[in-house]
Coordinates of C-alpha atoms and ligand atoms in Angstrom, one line a residue:
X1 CA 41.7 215.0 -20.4
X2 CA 43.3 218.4 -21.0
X3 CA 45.1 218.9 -23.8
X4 CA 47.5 221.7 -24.4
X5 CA 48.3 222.9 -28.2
X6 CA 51.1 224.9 -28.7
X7 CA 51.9 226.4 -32.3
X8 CA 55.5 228.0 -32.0
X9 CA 56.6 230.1 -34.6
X10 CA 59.9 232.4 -35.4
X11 CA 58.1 236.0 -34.7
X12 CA 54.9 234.4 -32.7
X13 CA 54.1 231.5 -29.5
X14 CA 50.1 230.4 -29.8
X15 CA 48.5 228.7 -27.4
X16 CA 45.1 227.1 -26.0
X17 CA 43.9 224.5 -23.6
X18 CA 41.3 222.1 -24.8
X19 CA 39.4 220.2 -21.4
X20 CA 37.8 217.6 -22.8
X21 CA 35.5 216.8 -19.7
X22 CA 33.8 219.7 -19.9
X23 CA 33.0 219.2 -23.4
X24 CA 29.3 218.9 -24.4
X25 CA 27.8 215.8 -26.9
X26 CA 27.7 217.6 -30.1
X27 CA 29.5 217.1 -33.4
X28 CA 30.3 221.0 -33.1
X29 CA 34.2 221.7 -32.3
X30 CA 34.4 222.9 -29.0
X31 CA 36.2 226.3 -27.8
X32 CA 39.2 226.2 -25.7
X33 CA 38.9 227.1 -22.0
X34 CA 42.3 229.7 -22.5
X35 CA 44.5 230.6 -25.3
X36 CA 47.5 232.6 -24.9
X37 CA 49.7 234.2 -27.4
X38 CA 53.2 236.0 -27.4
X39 CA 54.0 238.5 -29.9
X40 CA 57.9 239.0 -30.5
X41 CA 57.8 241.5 -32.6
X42 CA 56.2 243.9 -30.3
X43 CA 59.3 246.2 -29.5
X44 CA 62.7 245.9 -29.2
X45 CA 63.6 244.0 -25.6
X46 CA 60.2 243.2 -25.2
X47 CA 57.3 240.4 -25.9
X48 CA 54.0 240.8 -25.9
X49 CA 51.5 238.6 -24.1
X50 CA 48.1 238.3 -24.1
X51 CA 45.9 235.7 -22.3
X52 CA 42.1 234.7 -22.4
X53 CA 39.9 232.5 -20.9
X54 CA 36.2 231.7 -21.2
X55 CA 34.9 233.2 -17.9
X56 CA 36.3 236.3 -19.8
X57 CA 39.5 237.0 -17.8
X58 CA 42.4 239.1 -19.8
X59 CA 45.9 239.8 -19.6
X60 CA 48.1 241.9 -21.7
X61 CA 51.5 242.9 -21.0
X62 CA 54.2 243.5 -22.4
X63 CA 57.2 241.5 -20.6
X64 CA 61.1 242.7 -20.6
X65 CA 62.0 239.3 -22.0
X66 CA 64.0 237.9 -25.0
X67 CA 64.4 234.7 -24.4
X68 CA 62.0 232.2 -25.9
X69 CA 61.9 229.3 -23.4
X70 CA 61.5 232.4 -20.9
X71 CA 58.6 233.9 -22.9
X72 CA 56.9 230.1 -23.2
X73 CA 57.1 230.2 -19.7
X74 CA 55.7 233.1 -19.1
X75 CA 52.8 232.3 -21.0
X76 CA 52.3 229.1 -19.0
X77 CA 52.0 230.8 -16.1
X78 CA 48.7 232.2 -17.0
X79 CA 47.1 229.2 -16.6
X80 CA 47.6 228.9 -13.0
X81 CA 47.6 232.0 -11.8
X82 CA 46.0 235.8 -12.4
X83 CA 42.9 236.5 -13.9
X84 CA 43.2 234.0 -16.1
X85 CA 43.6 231.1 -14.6
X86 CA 41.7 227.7 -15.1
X87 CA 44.3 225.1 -13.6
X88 CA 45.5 224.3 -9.9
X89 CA 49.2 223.4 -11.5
X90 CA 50.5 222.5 -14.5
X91 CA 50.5 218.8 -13.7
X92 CA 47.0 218.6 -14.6
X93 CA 48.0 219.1 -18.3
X94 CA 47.9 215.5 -19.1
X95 CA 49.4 215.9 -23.2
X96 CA 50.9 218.6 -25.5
X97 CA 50.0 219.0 -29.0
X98 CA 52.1 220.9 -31.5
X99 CA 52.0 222.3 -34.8
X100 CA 55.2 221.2 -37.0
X101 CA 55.1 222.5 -40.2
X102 CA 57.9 219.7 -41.9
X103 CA 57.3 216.0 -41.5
X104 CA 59.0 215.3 -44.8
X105 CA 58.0 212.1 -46.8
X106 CA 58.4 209.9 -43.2
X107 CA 55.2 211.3 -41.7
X108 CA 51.7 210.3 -43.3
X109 CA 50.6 210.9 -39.6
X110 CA 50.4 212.7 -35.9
X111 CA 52.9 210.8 -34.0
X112 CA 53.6 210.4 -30.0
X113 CA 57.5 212.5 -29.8
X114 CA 60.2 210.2 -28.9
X115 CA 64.1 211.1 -29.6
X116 CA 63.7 209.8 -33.0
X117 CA 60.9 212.1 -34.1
X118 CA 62.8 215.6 -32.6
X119 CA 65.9 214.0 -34.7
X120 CA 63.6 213.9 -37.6
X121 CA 62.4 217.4 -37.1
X122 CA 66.0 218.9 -37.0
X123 CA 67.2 216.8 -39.9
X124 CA 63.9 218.6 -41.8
X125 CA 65.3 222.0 -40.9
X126 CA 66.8 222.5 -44.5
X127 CA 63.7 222.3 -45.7
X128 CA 61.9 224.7 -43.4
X129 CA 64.8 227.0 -42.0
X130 CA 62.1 229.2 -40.2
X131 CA 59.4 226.8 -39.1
X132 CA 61.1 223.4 -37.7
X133 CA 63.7 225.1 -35.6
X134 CA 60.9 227.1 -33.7
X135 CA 58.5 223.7 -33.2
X136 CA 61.8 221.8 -32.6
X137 CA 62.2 224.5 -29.1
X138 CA 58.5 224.6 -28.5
X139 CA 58.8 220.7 -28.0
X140 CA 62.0 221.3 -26.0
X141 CA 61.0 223.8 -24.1
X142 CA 57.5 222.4 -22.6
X143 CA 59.9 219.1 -22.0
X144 CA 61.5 221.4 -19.4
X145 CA 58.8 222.9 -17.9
X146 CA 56.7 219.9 -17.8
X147 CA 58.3 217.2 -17.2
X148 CA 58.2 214.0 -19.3
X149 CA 54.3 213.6 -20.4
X150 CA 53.0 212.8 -23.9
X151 CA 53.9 215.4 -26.3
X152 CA 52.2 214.9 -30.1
X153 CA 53.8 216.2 -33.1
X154 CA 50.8 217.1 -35.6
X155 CA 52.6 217.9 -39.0
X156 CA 51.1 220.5 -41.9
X157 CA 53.1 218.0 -44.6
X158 CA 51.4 214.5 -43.4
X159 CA 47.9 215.2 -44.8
X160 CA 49.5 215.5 -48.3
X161 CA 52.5 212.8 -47.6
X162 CA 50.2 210.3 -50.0
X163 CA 50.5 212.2 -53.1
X164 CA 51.3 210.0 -56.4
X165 CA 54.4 210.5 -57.5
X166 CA 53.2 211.8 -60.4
X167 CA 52.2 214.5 -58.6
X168 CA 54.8 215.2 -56.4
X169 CA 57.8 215.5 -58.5
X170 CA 59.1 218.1 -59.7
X171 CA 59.9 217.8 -63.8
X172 CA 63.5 218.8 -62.7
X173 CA 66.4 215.9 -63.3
X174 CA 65.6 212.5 -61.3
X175 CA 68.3 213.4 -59.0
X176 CA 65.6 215.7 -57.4
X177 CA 63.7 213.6 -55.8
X178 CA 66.6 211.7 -54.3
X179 CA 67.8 215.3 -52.9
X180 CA 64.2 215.3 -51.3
X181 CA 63.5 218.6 -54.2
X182 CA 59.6 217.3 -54.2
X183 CA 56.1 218.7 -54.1
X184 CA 55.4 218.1 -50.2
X185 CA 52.3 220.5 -49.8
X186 CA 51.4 222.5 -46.6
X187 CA 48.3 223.6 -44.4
X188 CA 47.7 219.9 -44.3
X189 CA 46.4 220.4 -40.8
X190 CA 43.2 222.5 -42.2
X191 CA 42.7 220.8 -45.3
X192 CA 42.4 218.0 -43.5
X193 CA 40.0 219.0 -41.1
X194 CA 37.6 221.2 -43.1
X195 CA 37.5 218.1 -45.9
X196 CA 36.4 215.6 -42.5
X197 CA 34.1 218.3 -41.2
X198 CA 32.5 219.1 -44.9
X199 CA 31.9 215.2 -45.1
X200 CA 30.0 215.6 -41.2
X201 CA 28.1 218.4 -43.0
X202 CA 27.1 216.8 -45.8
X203 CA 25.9 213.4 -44.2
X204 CA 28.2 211.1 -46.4
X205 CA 31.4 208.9 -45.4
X206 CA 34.7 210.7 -46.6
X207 CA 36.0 207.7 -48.4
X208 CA 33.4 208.2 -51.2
X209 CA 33.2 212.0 -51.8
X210 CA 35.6 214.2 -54.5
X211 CA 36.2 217.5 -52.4
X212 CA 38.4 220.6 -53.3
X213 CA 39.4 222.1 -50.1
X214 CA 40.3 226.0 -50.6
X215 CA 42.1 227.2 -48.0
X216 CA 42.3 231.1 -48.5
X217 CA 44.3 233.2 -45.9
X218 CA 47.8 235.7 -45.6
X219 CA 49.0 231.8 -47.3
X220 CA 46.3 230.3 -49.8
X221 CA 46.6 226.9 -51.4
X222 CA 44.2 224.1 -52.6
X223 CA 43.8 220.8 -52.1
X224 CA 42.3 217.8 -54.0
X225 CA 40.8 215.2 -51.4
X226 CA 39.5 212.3 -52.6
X227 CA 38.0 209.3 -50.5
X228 CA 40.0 211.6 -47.8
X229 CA 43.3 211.2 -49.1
X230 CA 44.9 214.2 -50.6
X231 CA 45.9 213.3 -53.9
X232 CA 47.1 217.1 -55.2
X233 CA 47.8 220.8 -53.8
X234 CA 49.0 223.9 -54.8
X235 CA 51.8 224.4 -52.5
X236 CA 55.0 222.3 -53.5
X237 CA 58.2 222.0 -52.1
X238 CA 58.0 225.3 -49.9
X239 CA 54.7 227.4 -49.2
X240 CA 55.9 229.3 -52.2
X241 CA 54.3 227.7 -54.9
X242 CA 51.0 227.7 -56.1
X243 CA 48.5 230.6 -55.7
X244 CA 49.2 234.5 -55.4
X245 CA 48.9 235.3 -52.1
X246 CA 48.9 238.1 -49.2
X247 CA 52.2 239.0 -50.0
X248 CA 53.8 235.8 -51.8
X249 CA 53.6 235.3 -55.7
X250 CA 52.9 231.9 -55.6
X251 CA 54.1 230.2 -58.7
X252 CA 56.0 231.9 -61.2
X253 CA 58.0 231.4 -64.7
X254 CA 61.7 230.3 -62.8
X255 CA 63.3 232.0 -65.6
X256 CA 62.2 235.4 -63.9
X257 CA 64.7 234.3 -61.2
X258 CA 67.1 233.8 -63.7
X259 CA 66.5 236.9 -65.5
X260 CA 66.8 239.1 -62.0
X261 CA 69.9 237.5 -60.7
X262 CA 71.8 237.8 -64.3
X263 CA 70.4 240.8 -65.6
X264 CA 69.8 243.0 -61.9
X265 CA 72.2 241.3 -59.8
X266 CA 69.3 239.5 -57.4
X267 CA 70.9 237.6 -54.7
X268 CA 69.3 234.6 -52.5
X269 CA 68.4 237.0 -49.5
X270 CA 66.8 239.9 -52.1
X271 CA 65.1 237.1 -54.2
X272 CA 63.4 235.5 -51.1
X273 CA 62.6 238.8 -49.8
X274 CA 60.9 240.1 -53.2
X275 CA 58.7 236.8 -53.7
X276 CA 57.6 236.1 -49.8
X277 CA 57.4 239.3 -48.7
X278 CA 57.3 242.1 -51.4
X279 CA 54.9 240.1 -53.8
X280 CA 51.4 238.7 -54.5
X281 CA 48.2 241.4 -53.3
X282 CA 50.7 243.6 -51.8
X283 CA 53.5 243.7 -54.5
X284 CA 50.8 244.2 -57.1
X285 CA 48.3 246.8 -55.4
X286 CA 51.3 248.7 -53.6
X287 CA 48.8 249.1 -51.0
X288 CA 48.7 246.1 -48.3
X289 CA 48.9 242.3 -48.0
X290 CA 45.4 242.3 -46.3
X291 CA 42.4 241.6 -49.0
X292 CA 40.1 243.5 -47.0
X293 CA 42.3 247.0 -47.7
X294 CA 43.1 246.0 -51.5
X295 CA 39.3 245.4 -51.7
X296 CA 37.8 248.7 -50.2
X297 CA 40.9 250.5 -53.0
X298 CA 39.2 248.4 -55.6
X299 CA 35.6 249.4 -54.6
X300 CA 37.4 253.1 -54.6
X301 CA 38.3 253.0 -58.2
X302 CA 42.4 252.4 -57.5
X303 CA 43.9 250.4 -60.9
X304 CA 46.2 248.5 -59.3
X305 CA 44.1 247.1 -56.2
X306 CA 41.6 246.5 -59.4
X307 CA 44.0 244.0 -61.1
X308 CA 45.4 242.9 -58.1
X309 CA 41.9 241.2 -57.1
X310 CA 41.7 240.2 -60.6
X311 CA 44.6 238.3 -61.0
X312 CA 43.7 236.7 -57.2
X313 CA 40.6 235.2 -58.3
X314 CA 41.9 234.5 -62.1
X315 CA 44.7 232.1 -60.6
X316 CA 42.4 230.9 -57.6
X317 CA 39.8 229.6 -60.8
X318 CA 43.1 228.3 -62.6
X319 CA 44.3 225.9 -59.7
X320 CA 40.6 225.3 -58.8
X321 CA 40.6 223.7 -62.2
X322 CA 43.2 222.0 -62.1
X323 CA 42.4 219.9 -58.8
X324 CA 39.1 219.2 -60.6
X325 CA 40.6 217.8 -62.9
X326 CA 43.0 215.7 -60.8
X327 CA 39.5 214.7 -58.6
X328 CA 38.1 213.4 -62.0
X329 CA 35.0 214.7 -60.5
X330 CA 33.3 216.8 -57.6
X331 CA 30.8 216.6 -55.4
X332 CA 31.8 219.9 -53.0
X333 CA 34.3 222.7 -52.6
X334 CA 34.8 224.1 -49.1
X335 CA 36.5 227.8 -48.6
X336 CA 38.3 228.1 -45.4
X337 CA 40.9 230.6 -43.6
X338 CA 40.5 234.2 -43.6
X339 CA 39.7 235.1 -46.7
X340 CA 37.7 232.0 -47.7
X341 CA 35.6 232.1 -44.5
X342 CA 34.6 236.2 -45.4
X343 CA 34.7 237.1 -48.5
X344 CA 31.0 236.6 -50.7
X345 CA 33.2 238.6 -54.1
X346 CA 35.6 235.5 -53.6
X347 CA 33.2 232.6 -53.3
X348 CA 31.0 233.8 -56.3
X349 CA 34.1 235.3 -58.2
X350 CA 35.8 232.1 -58.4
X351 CA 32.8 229.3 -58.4
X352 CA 31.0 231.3 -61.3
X353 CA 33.4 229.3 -64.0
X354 CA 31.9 226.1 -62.6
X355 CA 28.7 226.4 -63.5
X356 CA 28.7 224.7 -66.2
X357 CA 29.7 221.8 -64.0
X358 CA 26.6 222.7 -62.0
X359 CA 28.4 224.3 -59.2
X360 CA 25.2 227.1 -58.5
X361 CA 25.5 228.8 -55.4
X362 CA 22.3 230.7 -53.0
X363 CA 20.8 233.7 -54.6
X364 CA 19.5 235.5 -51.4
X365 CA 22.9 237.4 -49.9
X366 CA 25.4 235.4 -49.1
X367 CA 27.8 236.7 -46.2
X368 CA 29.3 235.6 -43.0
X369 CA 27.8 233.1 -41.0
X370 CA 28.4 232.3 -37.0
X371 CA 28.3 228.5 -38.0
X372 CA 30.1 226.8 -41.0
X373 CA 27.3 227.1 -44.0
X374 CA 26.3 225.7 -47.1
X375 CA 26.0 228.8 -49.9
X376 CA 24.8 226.4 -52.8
X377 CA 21.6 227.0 -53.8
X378 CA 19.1 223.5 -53.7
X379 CA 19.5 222.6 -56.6
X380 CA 23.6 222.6 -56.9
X381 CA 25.3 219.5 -58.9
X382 CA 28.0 220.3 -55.8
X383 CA 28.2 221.3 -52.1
X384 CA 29.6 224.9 -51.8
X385 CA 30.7 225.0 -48.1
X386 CA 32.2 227.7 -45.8
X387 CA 33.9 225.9 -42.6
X388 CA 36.1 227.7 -39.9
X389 CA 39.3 226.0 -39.9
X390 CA 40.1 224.3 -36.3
X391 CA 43.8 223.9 -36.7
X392 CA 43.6 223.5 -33.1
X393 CA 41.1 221.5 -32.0
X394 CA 42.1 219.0 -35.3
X395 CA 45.7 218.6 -33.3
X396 CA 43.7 218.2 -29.8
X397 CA 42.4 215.1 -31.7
X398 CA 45.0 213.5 -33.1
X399 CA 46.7 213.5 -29.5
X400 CA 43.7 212.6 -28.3
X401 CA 43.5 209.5 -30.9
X402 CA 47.0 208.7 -30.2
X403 CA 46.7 208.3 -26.3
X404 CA 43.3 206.6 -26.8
X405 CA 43.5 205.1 -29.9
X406 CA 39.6 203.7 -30.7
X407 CA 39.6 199.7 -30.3
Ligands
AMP1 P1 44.4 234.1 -42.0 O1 45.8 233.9 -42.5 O2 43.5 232.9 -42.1 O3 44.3 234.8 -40.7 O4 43.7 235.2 -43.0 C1 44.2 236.5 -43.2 C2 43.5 237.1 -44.5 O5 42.1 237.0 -44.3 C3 43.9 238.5 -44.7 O6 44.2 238.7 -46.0 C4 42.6 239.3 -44.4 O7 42.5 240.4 -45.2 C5 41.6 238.2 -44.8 N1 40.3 238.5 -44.3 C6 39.9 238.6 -43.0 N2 38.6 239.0 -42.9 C7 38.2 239.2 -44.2 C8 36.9 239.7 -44.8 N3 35.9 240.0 -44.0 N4 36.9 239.8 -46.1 C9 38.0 239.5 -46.9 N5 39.1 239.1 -46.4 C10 39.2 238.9 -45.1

């Protein structure tokens, strides 16, 4: 079966082709025969594409084109012909798989597309202005091109759709929750995954283990898994909430927005600009978004990358805390994404408050590993795991579970 996976966003297209009959028996994720990408904001007039495939063939170009569908494809094309080509046509794709970032409270799950799921997505679109629209004309667009096969919508809400009320509303009037103004939680795609994969690692069945999933990139949040449900996370009713981030603040006293708009004449636009874009390690170190620049200031002596990392790892132990304490328990805590893959200062900057919980990690030199790891030392009350996030290859398998669903 090959399995196309398509993540469409507002400024970027990613793509990658997964063939499962040339996959080997191993519990190791497999790597995707081509992946494609197009970069819109490359130069005015113009995309970017760039296309890969594992006999090593490249392409890079930039294309006079504006027009998404156009772009998409574009980027199809790579497959089947040029130095990067692994099909004959594009018939042989026999599914599509795609990222969409709102599922609302409706989707616990992957589901096949029909007319009422693209009707779903566009009646999310309120809720994620940026993101649905763009996965809403990825689905449309590879209708177009490829006819009518299966097409899989894999949502980055469903993994957290199960929350208690408790802990998805909002302590806001009641009417909230009947406007849909609810904790919904996102990156449910890689929680999900790393939490199944730590469970693999570990040799136990998911539906008895307490795991905190930390999943630490340009957007960090947590989540609380237990019995491989997520019961809390630190992202709430947009990606906003929750932990500082690249260049988001992550949860913040709301009477700060009041303050600004009354006092310095903030509108909506400037507000959302300041706290996505102007914020978290890049509003406080003035220096970048990207942890590995505001860590080589900080190793450099500069104050305000200092107490930007600071305040990273003092919120990351904060909420770390917290979904312990919603676990009731743990037995491991797995760092994923860019940062939480990487960075040694993070894992034993934020675990060393658990000790007394018997969270002890390795004492030789922890850094990057090619495989996902275990950095707890032996003799660890909990499992301190590194996992690469397969956001990817987690969506190839719920298609792949939806068109062969297991007896
Ligand atoms: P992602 O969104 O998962 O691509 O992660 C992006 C973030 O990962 C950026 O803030 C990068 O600075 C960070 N990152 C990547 N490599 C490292 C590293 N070796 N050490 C620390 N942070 C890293």
């Amino acid at each position: 079966m090959k399995i196309l996976v398509l993540n469409a966003g507002s400024s970027s297209h990613k793509a990658c082709l997964f063939d499962l009959s040339r996959l080997a028996e191993s519990n190791q994720t497999p790597n995707s025969i081509w992946r494609a990408a197009l970069d819109w904001t490359h130069a005015e007039g113009m995309v970017e594409l760039t296309a890969t495939n594992q006999e090593g063939g490249k392409i890079k170009a930039a294309l006079p084109i504006t027009d998404r569908a156009e772009g998409i494809a574009a980027m199809l094309e790579t497959l089947v012909q040029g130095q990067t080509q692994v099909l004959r046509a594009l018939s042989e794709i026999d599914v599509v798989g795609h990222r969409v970032v709102h599922g609302g409270r409706e989707y616990v799950d992957s589901v096949r597309v029909n007319d009422e799921v693209k009707d779903a997505i566009r009646r999310l679109i309120p809720l994620a202005p940026v993101h649905n629209p763009a996965n809403l004309h990825g689905l449309e667009t590879m209708e177009r091109i490829l006819g009518h096969i299966p097409q899989v919508a894999v949502f980055d809400t469903a993994f957290h759709a199960r929350m208690a009320e408790a802990a998805s509303t909002y302590p806001g009037p009641y009417e909230w929750l009947e406007k849909g103004i609810r904790r919904y939680g996102f990156h449910g795609i890689s929680h999900q995954y790393v939490a199944q994969r730590a469970a693999v690692m570990m040799g136990r069945d998911i539906a008895s283990l307490r795991i905190l999933t930390c999943h630490l990139g340009n957007g960090c949040s947590l989540a609380a898994v237990k019995d491989g449900i997520s019961i809390d996370t630190t992202m709430g009713f947009t990606p906003l909430d929750g932990l500082m981030m690249g260049s988001r603040s992550g949860s913040v006293d709301p009477g700060i927005l009041i303050y600004l708009m009354r006092q310095e004449g903030y509108g909506v636009d400037a507000l959302d600009t300041l706290l996505n874009k102007a914020s978290g390690l890049k509003g406080i170190s003035g220096i970048s978004n990207d942890m590995r620049l505001v860590v080589e200031a900080m190793e450099a002596g500069h104050k305000q990358a200092t107490l930007a990392i600071d305040m990273f790892i003092h919120r990351l132990r904060q909420e770390m805390g917290a979904m312990m304490a919603s676990l009731g328990g743990l037995d491991a805590i797995v760092f994923t994404a860019g940062i939480g893959e990487n960075s040694p200062l993070v894992w034993q900057r934020a675990c060393h408050p658990f000790e007394f919980l018997g969270v002890k990690l390795r004492e030789d030199e922890l850094g990057r590993a090619k495989d996902d790891q275990d950095i707890a030392a032996a003799d660890s009350a909990v499992r301190v795991l590194v996992i690469h996030t397969q956001e990817e290859w987690a969506i190839a398998q719920a298609c792949l579970s939806i068109l062969q669903p297991v007896a």
